[in-house]
Short mmCIF file of C-alpha atoms and ligand atoms in Angstrom, two decimals:
data_model
loop_
_atom_site.label_atom_id
_atom_site.label_comp_id
_atom_site.label_asym_id
_atom_site.label_seq_id
_atom_site.Cartn_x
_atom_site.Cartn_y
_atom_site.Cartn_z
CA UNK H 1 -1.86 5.66 -51.08
CA UNK H 2 -0.18 2.40 -50.90
CA UNK H 3 -0.16 0.63 -47.22
CA UNK H 4 3.46 -0.34 -46.55
CA UNK H 5 2.46 -2.35 -43.53
CA UNK H 6 0.77 -4.89 -46.62
CA UNK H 7 3.23 -4.89 -48.74
CA UNK H 8 5.52 -7.65 -48.93
CA UNK H 9 9.16 -7.75 -49.87
CA UNK H 10 9.09 -10.94 -51.57
CA UNK H 11 12.55 -11.32 -51.15
CA UNK H 12 12.76 -11.62 -47.37
CA UNK H 13 11.67 -15.32 -47.21
CA UNK H 14 11.84 -16.66 -43.68
CA UNK H 15 15.03 -19.38 -44.96
CA UNK H 16 16.71 -15.81 -46.05
CA UNK H 17 16.29 -14.15 -42.77
CA UNK H 18 16.84 -17.19 -40.76
CA UNK H 19 20.29 -17.48 -42.68
CA UNK H 20 21.08 -13.56 -42.21
CA UNK H 21 19.57 -13.61 -38.24
CA UNK H 22 21.50 -16.37 -37.86
CA UNK H 23 24.84 -14.92 -38.93
CA UNK H 24 23.96 -11.99 -37.41
CA UNK H 25 23.76 -13.31 -34.04
CA UNK H 26 27.11 -15.30 -34.52
CA UNK H 27 28.07 -11.76 -35.33
CA UNK H 28 27.46 -9.86 -32.00
CA UNK H 29 28.76 -13.14 -29.35
CA UNK H 30 25.42 -13.96 -29.06
CA UNK H 31 24.82 -18.22 -27.53
CA UNK H 32 22.81 -20.98 -29.94
CA UNK H 33 22.22 -18.34 -33.02
CA UNK H 34 20.73 -20.25 -35.01
CA UNK H 35 18.11 -21.87 -32.61
CA UNK H 36 18.06 -18.08 -31.17
CA UNK H 37 16.34 -16.69 -34.90
CA UNK H 38 14.60 -19.34 -35.07
CA UNK H 39 12.47 -19.15 -31.62
CA UNK H 40 12.05 -15.40 -32.77
CA UNK H 41 11.24 -15.94 -35.91
CA UNK H 42 8.38 -18.47 -35.41
CA UNK H 43 7.07 -16.11 -32.16
CA UNK H 44 7.06 -13.08 -34.24
CA UNK H 45 4.90 -15.29 -36.75
CA UNK H 46 2.93 -16.84 -34.67
CA UNK H 47 4.10 -20.91 -36.34
CA UNK H 48 5.77 -23.55 -34.18
CA UNK H 49 9.40 -23.67 -34.84
CA UNK H 50 9.07 -26.69 -37.74
CA UNK H 51 6.02 -24.64 -39.72
CA UNK H 52 9.49 -22.66 -40.88
CA UNK H 53 11.20 -24.90 -42.50
CA UNK H 54 7.45 -25.78 -44.10
CA UNK H 55 7.17 -22.69 -45.50
CA UNK H 56 10.58 -21.84 -45.79
CA UNK H 57 10.15 -19.45 -48.94
CA UNK H 58 6.77 -17.29 -47.01
CA UNK H 59 8.18 -13.95 -47.78
CA UNK H 60 7.14 -11.41 -44.57
CA UNK H 61 5.73 -8.56 -44.90
CA UNK H 62 6.65 -5.28 -43.60
CA UNK H 63 4.88 -5.05 -40.26
CA UNK H 64 6.42 -8.59 -39.48
CA UNK H 65 9.95 -7.86 -40.46
CA UNK H 66 9.51 -4.23 -38.13
CA UNK H 67 8.26 -6.76 -35.16
CA UNK H 68 11.38 -9.99 -35.86
CA UNK H 69 13.56 -6.35 -36.10
CA UNK H 70 12.82 -4.74 -32.91
CA UNK H 71 13.22 -8.98 -30.93
CA UNK H 72 16.27 -8.60 -32.34
CA UNK H 73 17.26 -5.75 -31.30
CA UNK H 74 16.04 -6.49 -27.47
CA UNK H 75 17.95 -9.97 -28.67
CA UNK H 76 21.51 -7.72 -28.75
CA UNK H 77 20.38 -5.84 -25.69
CA UNK H 78 20.80 -9.45 -24.03
CA UNK H 79 17.34 -9.10 -23.09
CA UNK H 80 17.18 -13.10 -22.20
CA UNK H 81 14.87 -15.10 -25.43
CA UNK H 82 12.02 -16.39 -22.68
CA UNK H 83 11.24 -13.23 -21.60
CA UNK H 84 11.12 -11.98 -25.39
CA UNK H 85 8.76 -14.48 -26.05
CA UNK H 86 7.08 -14.37 -22.15
CA UNK H 87 7.35 -18.53 -21.71
CA UNK H 88 10.22 -21.16 -20.94
CA UNK H 89 10.28 -24.58 -20.73
CA UNK H 90 10.43 -26.26 -17.43
CA UNK H 91 9.55 -30.29 -17.04
CA UNK H 92 7.67 -30.13 -20.61
CA UNK H 93 5.46 -27.87 -18.98
CA UNK H 94 5.08 -24.30 -21.34
CA UNK H 95 5.26 -21.87 -18.55
CA UNK H 96 4.54 -17.59 -18.40
CA UNK H 97 7.30 -16.16 -17.52
CA UNK H 98 7.92 -11.80 -16.84
CA UNK H 99 10.63 -9.36 -15.56
CA UNK H 100 9.45 -10.19 -12.06
CA UNK H 101 9.93 -13.80 -12.24
CA UNK H 102 13.65 -15.86 -12.41
CA UNK H 103 13.83 -18.13 -15.28
CA UNK H 104 13.11 -21.69 -14.23
CA UNK H 105 16.73 -23.55 -15.07
CA UNK H 106 17.07 -26.44 -16.24
CA UNK H 107 19.02 -27.50 -12.66
CA UNK H 108 16.17 -27.03 -10.98
CA UNK H 109 14.15 -29.95 -12.22
CA UNK H 110 16.81 -32.37 -9.72
CA UNK H 111 14.94 -29.96 -6.61
CA UNK H 112 11.88 -31.52 -8.49
CA UNK H 113 13.04 -34.93 -8.71
CA UNK H 114 14.22 -34.98 -5.87
CA UNK H 115 10.99 -33.97 -3.74
CA UNK H 116 8.99 -36.53 -5.66
CA UNK H 117 11.96 -39.15 -4.18
CA UNK H 118 10.41 -37.98 -1.00
CA UNK H 119 7.24 -37.68 -1.95
CA UNK H 120 6.95 -41.74 -3.42
CA UNK H 121 9.42 -42.88 -0.42
CA UNK H 122 6.44 -42.27 2.03
CA UNK H 123 3.46 -44.10 1.36
CA UNK H 124 0.72 -43.45 3.46
CA UNK H 125 -2.36 -42.99 1.62
CA UNK H 126 -3.40 -39.18 3.29
CA UNK H 127 -2.71 -36.64 0.93
CA UNK H 128 0.45 -34.57 1.36
CA UNK H 129 0.57 -31.38 2.65
CA UNK H 130 3.69 -29.44 0.12
CA UNK H 131 5.00 -25.50 0.66
CA UNK H 132 7.19 -23.78 -1.66
CA UNK H 133 8.70 -20.63 -0.26
CA UNK H 134 9.68 -17.60 -2.83
CA UNK H 135 7.58 -20.12 -5.62
CA UNK H 136 8.31 -17.03 -8.22
CA UNK H 137 6.78 -18.48 -11.62
CA UNK H 138 5.34 -21.52 -10.02
CA UNK H 139 7.52 -23.93 -11.70
CA UNK H 140 8.49 -26.38 -9.00
CA UNK H 141 5.43 -26.60 -7.77
CA UNK H 142 3.74 -26.69 -10.41
CA UNK H 143 5.52 -29.77 -12.32
CA UNK H 144 5.24 -31.52 -8.49
CA UNK H 145 1.10 -30.93 -9.17
CA UNK H 146 1.20 -32.35 -12.62
CA UNK H 147 3.07 -35.24 -11.78
CA UNK H 148 1.50 -36.06 -8.05
CA UNK H 149 -2.44 -34.12 -8.25
CA UNK H 150 -3.86 -35.70 -5.32
CA UNK H 151 -1.41 -33.67 -3.28
CA UNK H 152 -2.36 -30.34 -1.29
CA UNK H 153 0.21 -27.66 -2.66
CA UNK H 154 1.07 -24.28 -1.10
CA UNK H 155 3.04 -21.35 -2.31
CA UNK H 156 3.86 -18.11 -1.26
CA UNK H 157 5.70 -15.25 -3.15
CA UNK H 158 6.72 -11.88 -1.44
CA UNK H 159 5.87 -10.25 -4.81
CA UNK H 160 2.41 -10.19 -5.63
CA UNK H 161 3.19 -9.46 -9.41
CA UNK H 162 5.80 -13.01 -8.83
CA UNK H 163 2.30 -14.01 -7.63
CA UNK H 164 -0.35 -13.09 -10.85
CA UNK H 165 2.39 -15.55 -12.99
CA UNK H 166 1.99 -18.08 -10.61
CA UNK H 167 -1.66 -18.42 -10.39
CA UNK H 168 -1.64 -17.62 -14.91
CA UNK H 169 0.26 -20.56 -15.64
CA UNK H 170 -1.69 -22.93 -12.58
CA UNK H 171 -4.65 -21.84 -14.66
CA UNK H 172 -3.15 -22.26 -18.03
CA UNK H 173 -1.99 -26.30 -16.71
CA UNK H 174 -5.83 -26.25 -15.02
CA UNK H 175 -3.93 -26.85 -11.27
CA UNK H 176 -5.47 -22.81 -10.23
CA UNK H 177 -8.06 -25.28 -7.64
CA UNK H 178 -5.30 -27.42 -6.10
CA UNK H 179 -2.88 -24.73 -5.16
CA UNK H 180 -3.47 -21.82 -2.00
CA UNK H 181 -1.62 -18.98 -2.89
CA UNK H 182 -0.14 -16.70 -0.90
CA UNK H 183 1.73 -13.72 -0.81
CA UNK H 184 4.17 -12.82 1.76
CA UNK H 185 7.89 -13.41 2.81
CA UNK H 186 8.98 -17.23 3.60
CA UNK H 187 7.55 -18.50 6.52
CA UNK H 188 6.21 -15.08 7.52
CA UNK H 189 2.33 -15.85 6.63
CA UNK H 190 2.34 -18.74 8.56
CA UNK H 191 1.33 -19.50 11.99
CA UNK H 192 3.57 -21.17 14.09
CA UNK H 193 1.76 -25.27 15.78
CA UNK H 194 -0.83 -24.87 12.59
CA UNK H 195 -0.95 -25.76 9.03
CA UNK H 196 2.07 -28.18 9.81
CA UNK H 197 3.69 -29.31 6.41
CA UNK H 198 4.93 -32.52 4.78
CA UNK H 199 7.52 -30.85 2.61
CA UNK H 200 8.59 -27.55 2.12
CA UNK H 201 10.69 -26.45 -1.17
CA UNK H 202 12.48 -23.83 -2.19
CA UNK H 203 15.15 -22.34 -4.85
CA UNK H 204 15.89 -19.23 -3.05
CA UNK H 205 18.25 -16.18 -3.78
CA UNK H 206 21.85 -17.64 -2.72
CA UNK H 207 24.44 -15.41 -5.17
CA UNK H 208 26.95 -13.43 -2.74
CA UNK H 209 25.67 -10.04 -3.47
CA UNK H 210 29.18 -9.30 -4.80
CA UNK H 211 29.18 -11.69 -7.47
CA UNK H 212 25.38 -10.68 -9.02
CA UNK H 213 27.77 -8.31 -11.15
CA UNK H 214 30.25 -10.42 -12.50
CA UNK H 215 27.00 -12.53 -13.92
CA UNK H 216 26.32 -12.75 -17.79
CA UNK H 217 24.15 -9.56 -18.55
CA UNK H 218 21.01 -11.61 -19.68
CA UNK H 219 21.24 -12.57 -15.72
CA UNK H 220 21.99 -9.42 -14.01
CA UNK H 221 20.54 -6.64 -16.06
CA UNK H 222 16.60 -8.59 -16.70
CA UNK H 223 16.11 -11.16 -13.50
CA UNK H 224 14.13 -10.10 -10.75
CA UNK H 225 17.54 -9.40 -8.51
CA UNK H 226 15.21 -10.16 -5.31
CA UNK H 227 15.12 -13.39 -6.76
CA UNK H 228 19.32 -13.68 -6.54
CA UNK H 229 20.69 -11.59 -4.33
CA UNK H 230 21.35 -14.17 -0.98
CA UNK H 231 23.42 -11.54 0.95
CA UNK H 232 27.04 -10.95 1.73
CA UNK H 233 27.92 -14.44 2.10
CA UNK H 234 24.94 -15.92 -0.81
CA UNK H 235 23.46 -17.55 2.18
CA UNK H 236 21.08 -15.24 4.43
CA UNK H 237 18.29 -16.63 2.66
CA UNK H 238 18.56 -20.41 2.68
CA UNK H 239 19.94 -19.61 6.33
CA UNK H 240 16.97 -18.10 7.67
CA UNK H 241 14.59 -20.86 5.69
CA UNK H 242 16.30 -23.59 7.55
CA UNK H 243 16.28 -21.96 11.44
CA UNK H 244 12.54 -21.63 11.04
CA UNK H 245 11.26 -24.32 8.63
CA UNK H 246 11.49 -27.24 11.20
CA UNK H 247 8.66 -25.37 13.24
CA UNK H 248 6.59 -24.89 10.16
CA UNK H 249 6.69 -29.32 9.24
CA UNK H 250 5.16 -32.94 10.67
CA UNK H 251 6.83 -35.46 12.44
CA UNK H 252 8.72 -36.84 9.44
CA UNK H 253 8.31 -33.85 6.68
CA UNK H 254 11.50 -32.60 5.08
CA UNK H 255 12.90 -29.72 3.85
CA UNK H 256 14.35 -29.27 0.48
CA UNK H 257 16.59 -26.67 -1.00
CA UNK H 258 19.07 -25.56 -4.22
CA UNK H 259 21.64 -24.87 -3.07
CA UNK H 260 24.67 -22.46 -5.14
CA UNK H 261 27.44 -24.85 -6.57
CA UNK H 262 30.16 -23.97 -3.67
CA UNK H 263 27.55 -23.83 -0.30
CA UNK H 264 27.63 -27.50 0.75
CA UNK H 265 30.09 -27.23 3.28
CA UNK H 266 28.46 -23.81 4.70
CA UNK H 267 24.77 -25.28 4.39
CA UNK H 268 25.98 -28.45 6.01
CA UNK H 269 26.94 -26.77 8.89
CA UNK H 270 23.97 -24.45 9.01
CA UNK H 271 21.67 -27.60 9.19
CA UNK H 272 23.89 -28.97 12.07
CA UNK H 273 24.11 -25.51 14.10
CA UNK H 274 20.12 -25.60 13.66
CA UNK H 275 19.92 -28.78 15.88
CA UNK H 276 16.43 -29.72 14.20
CA UNK H 277 17.20 -31.87 10.98
CA UNK H 278 18.41 -35.36 10.95
CA UNK H 279 21.57 -35.62 8.52
CA UNK H 280 21.32 -33.74 5.15
CA UNK H 281 21.85 -34.86 2.29
CA UNK H 282 23.00 -33.49 -1.16
CA UNK H 283 22.41 -34.18 -4.85
CA UNK H 284 24.51 -32.86 -7.50
CA UNK H 285 22.89 -31.83 -10.57
CA UNK H 286 23.89 -32.44 -14.37
CA UNK H 287 26.88 -30.12 -13.92
CA UNK H 288 27.88 -32.47 -11.22
CA UNK H 289 27.10 -29.17 -8.99
CA UNK H 290 26.28 -29.85 -4.88
CA UNK H 291 22.83 -28.44 -5.97
CA UNK H 292 19.87 -29.93 -4.16
CA UNK H 293 19.75 -30.35 -0.02
CA UNK H 294 17.26 -33.10 1.35
CA UNK H 295 16.95 -32.22 5.46
CA UNK H 296 14.31 -34.30 7.35
CA UNK H 297 13.28 -33.10 10.45
CA UNK H 298 14.54 -34.39 13.50
CA UNK H 299 12.64 -36.52 16.33
CA UNK H 300 12.10 -33.80 19.06
N1 LIG C 401 20.91 -20.91 -10.23
C1 LIG C 401 20.62 -19.44 -10.79
C2 LIG C 401 21.54 -18.70 -11.07
O1 LIG C 401 22.15 -19.40 -12.06
C3 LIG C 401 20.44 -18.37 -9.14
C4 LIG C 401 19.05 -18.59 -9.24
C5 LIG C 401 19.09 -18.63 -7.07
O2 LIG C 401 19.42 -17.86 -6.76
N2 LIG C 401 18.35 -19.21 -6.59
O3 LIG C 401 22.01 -17.49 -11.65
#
């Protein structure tokens, strides 16, 4: 009997499949239908996207078509492309992602940019100690470490599975020797008056619990809920970090946080009420939302 897996059906060439899938995604309300089709087909074939056009008249065999169909079904069920292909680009780095970690967002690059500015301002030559809380895929700390490999990097997460992803990414980037990873909730694994840091950085969960159900299904059905859920008012983790991070900052240390688009006023109040930081500054993301807060520790 003929092996069906190796049977080639000449009518299903790369270009025809791309055309069919694009219109199928469009009909089903999938964002960026053409590029989604290209990314999934390139992933199926182990190609770069450009190869799809260089080899546009190559037919797919049955095995390839079946694999591609299963990826189409996953995307139609709203699974994010990053989880389907297992990677996402952030800060021009190709990062591994799994359902244990939030998919890095472009606006989080603003947080990294702000942290790099803070590092640049301080010209003291001794290596700086930088800690990320809730690192997930490691996107933030790894972006900083690729940019400034001579500092000392630390990152924690409550999820051991997330730490495995971060470690995997650190290894791929050759940065695993540069970063100490540890497991625990926010600052709880740290000892006070020991281990002081120059920068503490985090993109904590900040979505109001009641708003989670209104988010896109890609987010609320697939991304880890504990990386999104900021409690009833969305501010629970932000508040906890602000109230505790100063104990682990050096004299001139800085806390940097990503915040929700409408949280500037509330965050400013929490910082003032804590009384341990000099005035906070805010930075907008590229959509014009206040997205990053930067708070320098006040002198005692
Ligand atoms: N920015 C994310 C979103 O769009 C939320 C990330 C977070 O809670 N830190 O849903």
